[in-house]
Short mmCIF file of C-alpha atoms and ligand atoms in Angstrom, two decimals:
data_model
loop_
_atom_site.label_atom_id
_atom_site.label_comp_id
_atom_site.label_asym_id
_atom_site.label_seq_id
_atom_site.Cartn_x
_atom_site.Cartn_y
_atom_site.Cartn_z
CA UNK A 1 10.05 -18.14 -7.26
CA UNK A 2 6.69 -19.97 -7.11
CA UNK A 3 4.74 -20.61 -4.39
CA UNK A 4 3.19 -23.83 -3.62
CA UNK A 5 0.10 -22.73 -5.29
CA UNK A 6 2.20 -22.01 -8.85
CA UNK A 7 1.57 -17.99 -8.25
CA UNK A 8 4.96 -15.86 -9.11
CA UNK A 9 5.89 -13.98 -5.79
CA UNK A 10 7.84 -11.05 -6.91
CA UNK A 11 6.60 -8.14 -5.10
CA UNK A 12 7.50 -6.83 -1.19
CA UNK A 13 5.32 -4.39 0.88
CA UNK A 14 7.87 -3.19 3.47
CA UNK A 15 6.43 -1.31 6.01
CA UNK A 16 9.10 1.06 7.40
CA UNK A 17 7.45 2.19 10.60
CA UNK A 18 4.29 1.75 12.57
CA UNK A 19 4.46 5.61 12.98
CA UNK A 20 1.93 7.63 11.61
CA UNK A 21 1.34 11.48 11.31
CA UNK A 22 -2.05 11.16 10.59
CA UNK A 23 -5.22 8.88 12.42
CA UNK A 24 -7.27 7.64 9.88
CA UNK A 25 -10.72 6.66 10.96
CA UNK A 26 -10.72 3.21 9.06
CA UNK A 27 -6.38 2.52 9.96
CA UNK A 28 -5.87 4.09 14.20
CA UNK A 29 -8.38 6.30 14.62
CA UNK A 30 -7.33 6.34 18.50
CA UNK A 31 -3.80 7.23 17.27
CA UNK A 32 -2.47 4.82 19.74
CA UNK A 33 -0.39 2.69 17.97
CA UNK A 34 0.61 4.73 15.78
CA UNK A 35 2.58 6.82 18.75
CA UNK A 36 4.98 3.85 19.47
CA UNK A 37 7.46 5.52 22.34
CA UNK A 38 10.67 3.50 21.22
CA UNK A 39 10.58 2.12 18.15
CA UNK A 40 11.58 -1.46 17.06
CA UNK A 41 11.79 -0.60 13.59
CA UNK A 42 14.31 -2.75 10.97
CA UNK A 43 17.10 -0.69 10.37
CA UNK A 44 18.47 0.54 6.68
CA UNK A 45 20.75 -2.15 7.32
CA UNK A 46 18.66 -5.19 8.38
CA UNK A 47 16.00 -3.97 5.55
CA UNK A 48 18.75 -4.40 2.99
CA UNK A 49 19.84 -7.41 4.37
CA UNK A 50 16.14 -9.15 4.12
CA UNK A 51 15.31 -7.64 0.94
CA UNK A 52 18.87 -8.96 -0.38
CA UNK A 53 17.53 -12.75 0.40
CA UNK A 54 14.28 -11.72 -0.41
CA UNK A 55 16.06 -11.05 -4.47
CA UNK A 56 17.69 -14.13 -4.48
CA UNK A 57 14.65 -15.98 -3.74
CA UNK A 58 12.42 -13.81 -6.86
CA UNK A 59 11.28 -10.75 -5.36
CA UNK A 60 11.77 -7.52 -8.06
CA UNK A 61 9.44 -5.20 -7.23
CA UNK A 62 9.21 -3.15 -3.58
CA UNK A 63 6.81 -0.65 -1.93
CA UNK A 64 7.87 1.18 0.90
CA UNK A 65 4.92 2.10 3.19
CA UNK A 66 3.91 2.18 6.57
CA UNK A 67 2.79 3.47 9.16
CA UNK A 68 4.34 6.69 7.54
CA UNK A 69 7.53 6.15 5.88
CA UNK A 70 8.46 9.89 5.14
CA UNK A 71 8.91 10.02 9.34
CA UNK A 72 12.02 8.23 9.09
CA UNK A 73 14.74 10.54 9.25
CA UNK A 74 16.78 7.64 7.27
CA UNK A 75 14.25 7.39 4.42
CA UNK A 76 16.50 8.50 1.65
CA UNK A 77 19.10 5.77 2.95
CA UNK A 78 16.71 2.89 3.22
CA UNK A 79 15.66 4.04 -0.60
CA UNK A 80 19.00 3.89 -1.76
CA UNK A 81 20.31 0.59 0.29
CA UNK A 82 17.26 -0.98 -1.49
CA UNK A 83 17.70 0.56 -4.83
CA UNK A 84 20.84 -0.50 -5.42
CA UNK A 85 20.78 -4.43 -4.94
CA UNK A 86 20.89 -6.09 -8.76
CA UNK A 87 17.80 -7.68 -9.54
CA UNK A 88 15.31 -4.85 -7.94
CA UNK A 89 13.51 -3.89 -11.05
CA UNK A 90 10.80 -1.26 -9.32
CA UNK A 91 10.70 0.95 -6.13
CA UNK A 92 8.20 2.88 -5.00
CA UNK A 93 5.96 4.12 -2.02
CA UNK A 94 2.68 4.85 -0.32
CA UNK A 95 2.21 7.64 1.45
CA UNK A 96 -0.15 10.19 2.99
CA UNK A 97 1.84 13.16 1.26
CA UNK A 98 2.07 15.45 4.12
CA UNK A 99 6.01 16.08 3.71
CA UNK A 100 5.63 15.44 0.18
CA UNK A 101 6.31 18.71 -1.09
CA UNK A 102 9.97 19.15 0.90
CA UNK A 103 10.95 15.19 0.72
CA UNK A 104 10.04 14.15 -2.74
CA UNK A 105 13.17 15.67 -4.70
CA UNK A 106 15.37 13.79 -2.35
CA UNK A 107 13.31 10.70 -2.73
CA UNK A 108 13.39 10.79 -6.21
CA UNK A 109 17.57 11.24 -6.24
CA UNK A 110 17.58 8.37 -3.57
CA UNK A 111 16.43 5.66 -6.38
CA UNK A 112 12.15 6.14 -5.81
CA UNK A 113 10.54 5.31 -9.37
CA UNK A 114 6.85 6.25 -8.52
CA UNK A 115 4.83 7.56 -5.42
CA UNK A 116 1.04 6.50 -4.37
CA UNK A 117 -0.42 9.05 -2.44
CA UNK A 118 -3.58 8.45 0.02
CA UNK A 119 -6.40 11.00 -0.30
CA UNK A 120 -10.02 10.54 0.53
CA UNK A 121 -11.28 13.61 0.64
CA UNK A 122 -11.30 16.93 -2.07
CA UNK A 123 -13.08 18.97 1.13
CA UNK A 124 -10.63 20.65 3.59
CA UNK A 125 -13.25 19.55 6.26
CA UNK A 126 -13.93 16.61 5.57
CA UNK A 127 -10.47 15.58 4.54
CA UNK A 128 -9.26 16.78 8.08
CA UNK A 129 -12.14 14.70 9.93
CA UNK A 130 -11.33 11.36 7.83
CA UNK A 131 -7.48 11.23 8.85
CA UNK A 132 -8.06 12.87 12.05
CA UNK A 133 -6.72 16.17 11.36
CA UNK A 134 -4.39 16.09 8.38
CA UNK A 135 -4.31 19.59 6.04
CA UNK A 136 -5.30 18.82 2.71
CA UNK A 137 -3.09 21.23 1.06
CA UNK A 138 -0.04 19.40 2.11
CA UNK A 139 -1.18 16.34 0.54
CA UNK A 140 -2.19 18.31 -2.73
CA UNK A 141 0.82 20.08 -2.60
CA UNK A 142 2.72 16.60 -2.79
CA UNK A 143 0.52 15.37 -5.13
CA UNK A 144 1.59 18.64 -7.35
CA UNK A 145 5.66 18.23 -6.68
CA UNK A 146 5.28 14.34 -7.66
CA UNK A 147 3.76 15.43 -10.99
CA UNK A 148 6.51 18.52 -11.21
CA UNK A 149 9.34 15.79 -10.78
CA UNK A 150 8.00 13.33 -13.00
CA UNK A 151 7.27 10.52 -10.99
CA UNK A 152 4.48 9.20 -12.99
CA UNK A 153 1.93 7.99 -13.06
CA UNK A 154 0.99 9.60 -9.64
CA UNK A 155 -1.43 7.23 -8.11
CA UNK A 156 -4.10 8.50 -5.76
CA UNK A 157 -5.22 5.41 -3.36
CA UNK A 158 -9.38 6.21 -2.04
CA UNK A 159 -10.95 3.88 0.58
CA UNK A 160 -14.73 4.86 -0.19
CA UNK A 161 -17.15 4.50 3.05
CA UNK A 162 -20.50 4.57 2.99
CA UNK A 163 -22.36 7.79 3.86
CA UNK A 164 -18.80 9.70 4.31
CA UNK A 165 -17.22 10.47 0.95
CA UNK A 166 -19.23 8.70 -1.58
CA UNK A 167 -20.29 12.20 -2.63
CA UNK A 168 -16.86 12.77 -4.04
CA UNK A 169 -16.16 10.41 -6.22
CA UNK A 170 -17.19 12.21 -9.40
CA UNK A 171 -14.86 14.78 -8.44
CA UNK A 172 -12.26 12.53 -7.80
CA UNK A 173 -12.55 11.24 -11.18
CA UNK A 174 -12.20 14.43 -12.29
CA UNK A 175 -8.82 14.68 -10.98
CA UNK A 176 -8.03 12.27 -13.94
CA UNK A 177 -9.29 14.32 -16.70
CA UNK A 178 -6.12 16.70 -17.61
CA UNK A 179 -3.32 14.97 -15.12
CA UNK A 180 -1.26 12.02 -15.47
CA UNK A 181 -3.10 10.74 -12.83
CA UNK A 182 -4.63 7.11 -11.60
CA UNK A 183 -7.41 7.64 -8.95
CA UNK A 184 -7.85 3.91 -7.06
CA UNK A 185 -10.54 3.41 -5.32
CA UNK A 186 -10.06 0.57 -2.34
CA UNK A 187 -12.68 -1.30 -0.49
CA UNK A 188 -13.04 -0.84 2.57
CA UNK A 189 -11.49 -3.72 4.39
CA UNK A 190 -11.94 -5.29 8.19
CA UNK A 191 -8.33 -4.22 9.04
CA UNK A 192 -8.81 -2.39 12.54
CA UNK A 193 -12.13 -2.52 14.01
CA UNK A 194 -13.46 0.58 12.08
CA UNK A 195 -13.58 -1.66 8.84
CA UNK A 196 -14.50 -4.69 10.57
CA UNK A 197 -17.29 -3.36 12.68
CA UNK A 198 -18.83 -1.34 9.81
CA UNK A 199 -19.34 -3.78 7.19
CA UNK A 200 -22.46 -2.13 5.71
CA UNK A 201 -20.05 1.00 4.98
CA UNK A 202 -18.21 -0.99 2.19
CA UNK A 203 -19.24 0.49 -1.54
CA UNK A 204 -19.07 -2.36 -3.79
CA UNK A 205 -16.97 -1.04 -7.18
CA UNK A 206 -19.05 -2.65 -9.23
CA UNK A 207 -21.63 -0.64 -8.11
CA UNK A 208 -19.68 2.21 -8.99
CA UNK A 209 -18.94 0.92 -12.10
CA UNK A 210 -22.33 0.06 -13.36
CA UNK A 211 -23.52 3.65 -12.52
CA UNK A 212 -20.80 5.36 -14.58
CA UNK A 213 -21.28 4.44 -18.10
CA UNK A 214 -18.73 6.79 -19.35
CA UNK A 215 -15.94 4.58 -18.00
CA UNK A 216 -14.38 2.54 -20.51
CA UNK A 217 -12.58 -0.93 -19.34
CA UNK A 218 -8.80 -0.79 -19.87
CA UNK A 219 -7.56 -4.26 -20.68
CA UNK A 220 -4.92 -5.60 -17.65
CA UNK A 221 -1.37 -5.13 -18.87
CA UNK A 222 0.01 -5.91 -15.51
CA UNK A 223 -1.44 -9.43 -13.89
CA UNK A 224 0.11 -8.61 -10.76
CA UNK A 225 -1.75 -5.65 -9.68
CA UNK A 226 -5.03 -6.04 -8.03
CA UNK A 227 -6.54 -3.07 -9.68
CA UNK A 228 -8.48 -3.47 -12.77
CA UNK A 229 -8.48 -0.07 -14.91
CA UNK A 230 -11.31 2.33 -16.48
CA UNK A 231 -11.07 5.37 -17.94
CA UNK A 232 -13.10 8.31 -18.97
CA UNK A 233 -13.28 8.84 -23.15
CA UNK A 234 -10.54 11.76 -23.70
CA UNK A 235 -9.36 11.74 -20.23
CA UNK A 236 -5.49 12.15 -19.65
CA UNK A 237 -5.43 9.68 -16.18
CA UNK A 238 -7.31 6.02 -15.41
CA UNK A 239 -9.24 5.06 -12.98
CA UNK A 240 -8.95 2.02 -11.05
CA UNK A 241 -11.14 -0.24 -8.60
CA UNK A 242 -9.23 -2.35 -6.10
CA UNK A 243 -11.90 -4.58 -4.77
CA UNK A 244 -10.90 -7.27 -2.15
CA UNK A 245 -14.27 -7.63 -0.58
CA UNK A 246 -16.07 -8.16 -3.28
CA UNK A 247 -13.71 -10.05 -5.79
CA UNK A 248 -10.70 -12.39 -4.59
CA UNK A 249 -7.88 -12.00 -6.51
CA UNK A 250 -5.80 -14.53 -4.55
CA UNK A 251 -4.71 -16.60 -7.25
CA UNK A 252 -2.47 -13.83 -8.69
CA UNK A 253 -1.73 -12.53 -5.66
CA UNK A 254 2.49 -12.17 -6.20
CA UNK A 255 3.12 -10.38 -3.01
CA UNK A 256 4.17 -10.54 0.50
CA UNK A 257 5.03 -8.10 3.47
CA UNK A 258 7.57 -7.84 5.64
CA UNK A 259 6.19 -5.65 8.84
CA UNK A 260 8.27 -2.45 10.95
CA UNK A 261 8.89 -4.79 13.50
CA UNK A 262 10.58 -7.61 11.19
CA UNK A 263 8.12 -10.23 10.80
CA UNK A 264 6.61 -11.93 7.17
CA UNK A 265 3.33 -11.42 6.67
CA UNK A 266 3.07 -14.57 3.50
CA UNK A 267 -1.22 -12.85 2.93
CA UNK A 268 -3.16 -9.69 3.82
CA UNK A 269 -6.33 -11.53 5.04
CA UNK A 270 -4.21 -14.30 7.24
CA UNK A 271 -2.80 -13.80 10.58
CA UNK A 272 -0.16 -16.11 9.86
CA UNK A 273 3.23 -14.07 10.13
CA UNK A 274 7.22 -15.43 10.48
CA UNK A 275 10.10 -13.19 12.73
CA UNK A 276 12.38 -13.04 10.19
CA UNK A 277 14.44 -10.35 12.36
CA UNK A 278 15.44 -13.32 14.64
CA UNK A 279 16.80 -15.46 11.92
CA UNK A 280 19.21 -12.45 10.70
CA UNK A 281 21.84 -13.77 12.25
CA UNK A 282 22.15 -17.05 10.58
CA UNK A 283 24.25 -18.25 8.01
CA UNK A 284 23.15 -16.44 4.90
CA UNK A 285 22.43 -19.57 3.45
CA UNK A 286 20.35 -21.16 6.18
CA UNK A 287 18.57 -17.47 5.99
CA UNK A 288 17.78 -18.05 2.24
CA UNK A 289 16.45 -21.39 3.10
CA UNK A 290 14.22 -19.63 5.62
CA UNK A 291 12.94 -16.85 3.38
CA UNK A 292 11.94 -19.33 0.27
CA UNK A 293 10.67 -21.47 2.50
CA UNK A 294 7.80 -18.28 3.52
CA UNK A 295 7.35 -17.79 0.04
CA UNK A 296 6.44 -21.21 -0.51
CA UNK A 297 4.32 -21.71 2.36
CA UNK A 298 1.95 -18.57 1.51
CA UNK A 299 -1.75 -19.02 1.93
CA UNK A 300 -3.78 -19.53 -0.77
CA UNK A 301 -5.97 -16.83 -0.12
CA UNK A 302 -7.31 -14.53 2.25
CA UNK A 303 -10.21 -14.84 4.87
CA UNK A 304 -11.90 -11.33 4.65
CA UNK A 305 -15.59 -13.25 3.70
CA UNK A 306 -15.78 -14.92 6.87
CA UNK A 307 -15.78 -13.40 10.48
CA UNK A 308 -11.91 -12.29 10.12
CA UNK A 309 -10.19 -10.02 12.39
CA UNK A 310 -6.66 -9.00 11.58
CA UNK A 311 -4.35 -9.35 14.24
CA UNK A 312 -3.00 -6.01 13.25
CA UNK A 313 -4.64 -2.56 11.41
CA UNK A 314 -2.92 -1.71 8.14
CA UNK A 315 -0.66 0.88 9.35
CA UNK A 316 1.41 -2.15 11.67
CA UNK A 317 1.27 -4.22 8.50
CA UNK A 318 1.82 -1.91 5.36
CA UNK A 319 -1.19 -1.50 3.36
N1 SAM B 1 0.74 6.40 5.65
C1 SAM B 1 0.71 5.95 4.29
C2 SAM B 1 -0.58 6.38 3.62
O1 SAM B 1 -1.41 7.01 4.25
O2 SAM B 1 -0.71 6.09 2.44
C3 SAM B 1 0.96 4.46 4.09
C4 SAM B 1 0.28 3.51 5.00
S1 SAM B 1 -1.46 3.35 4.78
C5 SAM B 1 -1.79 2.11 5.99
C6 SAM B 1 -1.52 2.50 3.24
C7 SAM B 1 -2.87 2.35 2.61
O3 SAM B 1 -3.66 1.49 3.37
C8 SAM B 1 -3.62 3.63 2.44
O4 SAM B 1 -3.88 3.87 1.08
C9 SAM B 1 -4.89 3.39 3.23
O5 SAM B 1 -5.95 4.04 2.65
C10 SAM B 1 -5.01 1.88 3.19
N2 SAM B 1 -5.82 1.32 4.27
C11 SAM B 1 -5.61 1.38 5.61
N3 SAM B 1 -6.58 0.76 6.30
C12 SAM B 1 -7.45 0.28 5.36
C13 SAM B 1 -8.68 -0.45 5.43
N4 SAM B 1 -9.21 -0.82 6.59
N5 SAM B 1 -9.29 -0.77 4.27
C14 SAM B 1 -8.76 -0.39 3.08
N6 SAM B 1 -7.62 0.29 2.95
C15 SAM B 1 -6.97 0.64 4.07
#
C-alpha cells in the first residue's frame, strides 16, 4: 500500500532478538544490551501473526535480523511460519555468520532465499577488536557454506570508519573478483553513541568512488534498495555503496521495522515507534486498521543531518 507520501511500502525488517553474540564497536560495544536476562522477544507465533496483517496491508518482502537472529533456538520455525503466508515474495537475513556454517542448511530448508553477512574486517586482529571478539573464520566459514548452498548472491554488509578499516577496502573488493559476491559498504550512522559521537569517522562513498576509477556504475534494477551498484571490469561480484549520511534516499524508502520487543518502527532516522504487540489481541480487522494506518503515517524522511540521537542502537532496532 502507499504511504501518505505516494512511496510503495513493501518491505519488513524484523528484528528477532536484541541478543547479540558479538559487541560491535559502532552497535553495543559495552555488550549490555545485548545480554537481555529474560527476553521479551515476539514469538514464532505473534511474528506470523503481525507479518500476516502486515501482507494484507502490501508488505512482500522480509529480512530477519537482529540483535542476532541465528541465537534463537526457534529460528528455523519463525523462517518457515513466515515463509509460508501467500503473498511473501522474498525472505532473507542479516547476520554476523558466526553459526553460519552449522545453521545455514537448515535455514535454507526452512524457506531462507538469500543471507547478508556482516564483515568489516579481512584481519583476524582486527576483525576480533571491531566486534569485540568475534573469530573471523566462523564468519568466513559461513560466508563459504552460503556460497556452497547456493544462496546467492551472498551479500557482505561493511560499515567503513575512519582510521580503522579503511585500509581494507581494496581487499574487500577483491572478494568480488571470482565469487558471486556483493561487498556493501554502509556509512557509518549515529545509531548508538559510537556513530553519533564520532562523526568525523564517517567515509563518504563518494569519496570512495571517485578514487576507484576501475568501478563501473551498474544501472538500479531494484528502486527499493538503498544501495547503488559498481563493479570492477571482468569481476564475477558488485560492489555496492549504501550511503545514508551523505545521500537521502527517503523518497523510495519502501520499508519499515517491526522491533524484538513488538513495536513499529514507520523510519530508521525517527524515534517515532507504535506497540503493535499490545494491539494483538484485537479483532483482526481492527488490527489491520491499526497496521495500515503505521504504514500510512510513516515519516517522510529521516533526521540523521541534524543533531539526532536514536532512541535505540541498531541491534534493538534491526539494522
Ligand atoms: N547481528 C547481525 C549482523 O551482525 O549482521 C544483524 C544485526 S546488525 C545490527 C545489522 C547491520 O547493522 C550490520 O550490517 C551492521 O553493520 C549494521 N549497523 C549497526 N550499527 C550501525 C551503525 N551505527 N551504522 C551503520 N551500520 C550499522
Amino acid at each position: 500500500m502507499l504511504d501518505q507520501y505516494g512511496r510503495k511500502i513493501e518491505y519488513m525488517r524484523i528484528s528477532v532478538t536484541q541478543k547479540c553474540n558479538l559487541k560491535c564497536i559502532y552497535c553495543d560495544p559495552d555488550g549490555e544490551n545485548c545480554k537481555g536476562s529474560e527476553d521479551d522477544s515476539l514469538t514464532p507465533r505473534e511474528l506470523e501473526k503481525i507479518t500476516r496483517s502486515m501482507v494484507n496491508a502490501g508488505i512482500r518482502k522480509i529480512r530477519i535480523t537482529g540483535g542476532e537472529p541465528l541465537l534463537r533456538r526457534d529460528i528455523c520455525e519463525i523462517i518457515s511460519r513466515i515463509a509460508k503466508i501467500d503473498g511473501i515474495e522474498d525472505i532473507c537475513m542479516t547476520t554476523n555468520g558466526i553459526h553460519l556454517l552449522k545453521m545455514a542448511g537448515d535455514l535454507k530448508a526452512a524457506g531462507l532465499r538469500r543471507i547478508n553477512i556482516s564483515l568489516d574486517s579481512l584481519k583476524p586482529e582486527k576483525f576480533k577488536f571491531i566486534t569485540g571478539g568475534g573469530d573471523l573464520k566462523r564468519t568466513m566459514d559461513g560466508i563459504d557454506r552460503t556460497l556452497e548452498l547456493g544462496m546467492t548472491p551472498v551479500k557482505i554488509n561493511t560499515v567503513l570508519i575512519k582510521g580503522i578499516n579503511d585500509d581494507e577496502i581494496d581487499d574487500l573488493i577483491e572478494l568480488t573478483r571470482n565469487r558471486p559476491i556483493e561487498v556493501r559498504f554502509i556509512e557509518l550512522m549515529p545509531m548508538g553513541s559510537f556513530g553519533a559521537d564520532n562523526r568525523d569517522k564517517i567515509i563518504h562513498n563518494d569519496d570512495l568512488i571517485a578514487a576507484r576509477p576501475g568501478l563501473q556504475y551498474q544501472a538500479r534494477t531494484d528502486k527499493g534498495s538503498p544501495a547503488i551498484y559498481y563493479q570492477m571490469d571482468g569481476y564475477n561480484g558488485k560492489i555496492g555503496f549504501i550511503s545514508p549520511m551523505s545521500h537521502q534516499f527517503c523518497a523510495d524508502c519502501n520499508r519499515i521495522r517491526l522491533t524484538s520487543d513488538g513495536k513499529i518502527r514507520p523510519c530508521l532516522g525517527n524515534n517515532g515507534e507504535v506497540n503493535i504487540r499490545q494491539a494483538l489481541n484485537l479483532k483482526p480487522e481492527d488490527f489491520n486498521q491499526i497496521v495500515s494506518q503505521i504504514i500510512r503515517d510513516k515519516p517522510r524522511g529521516h533526521h540523521f543531518d541534524k543533531d539526532f540521537k536514536s532512541t535505540r542502537a541498531m541491534h534493538m532496532i534491526g539494522g
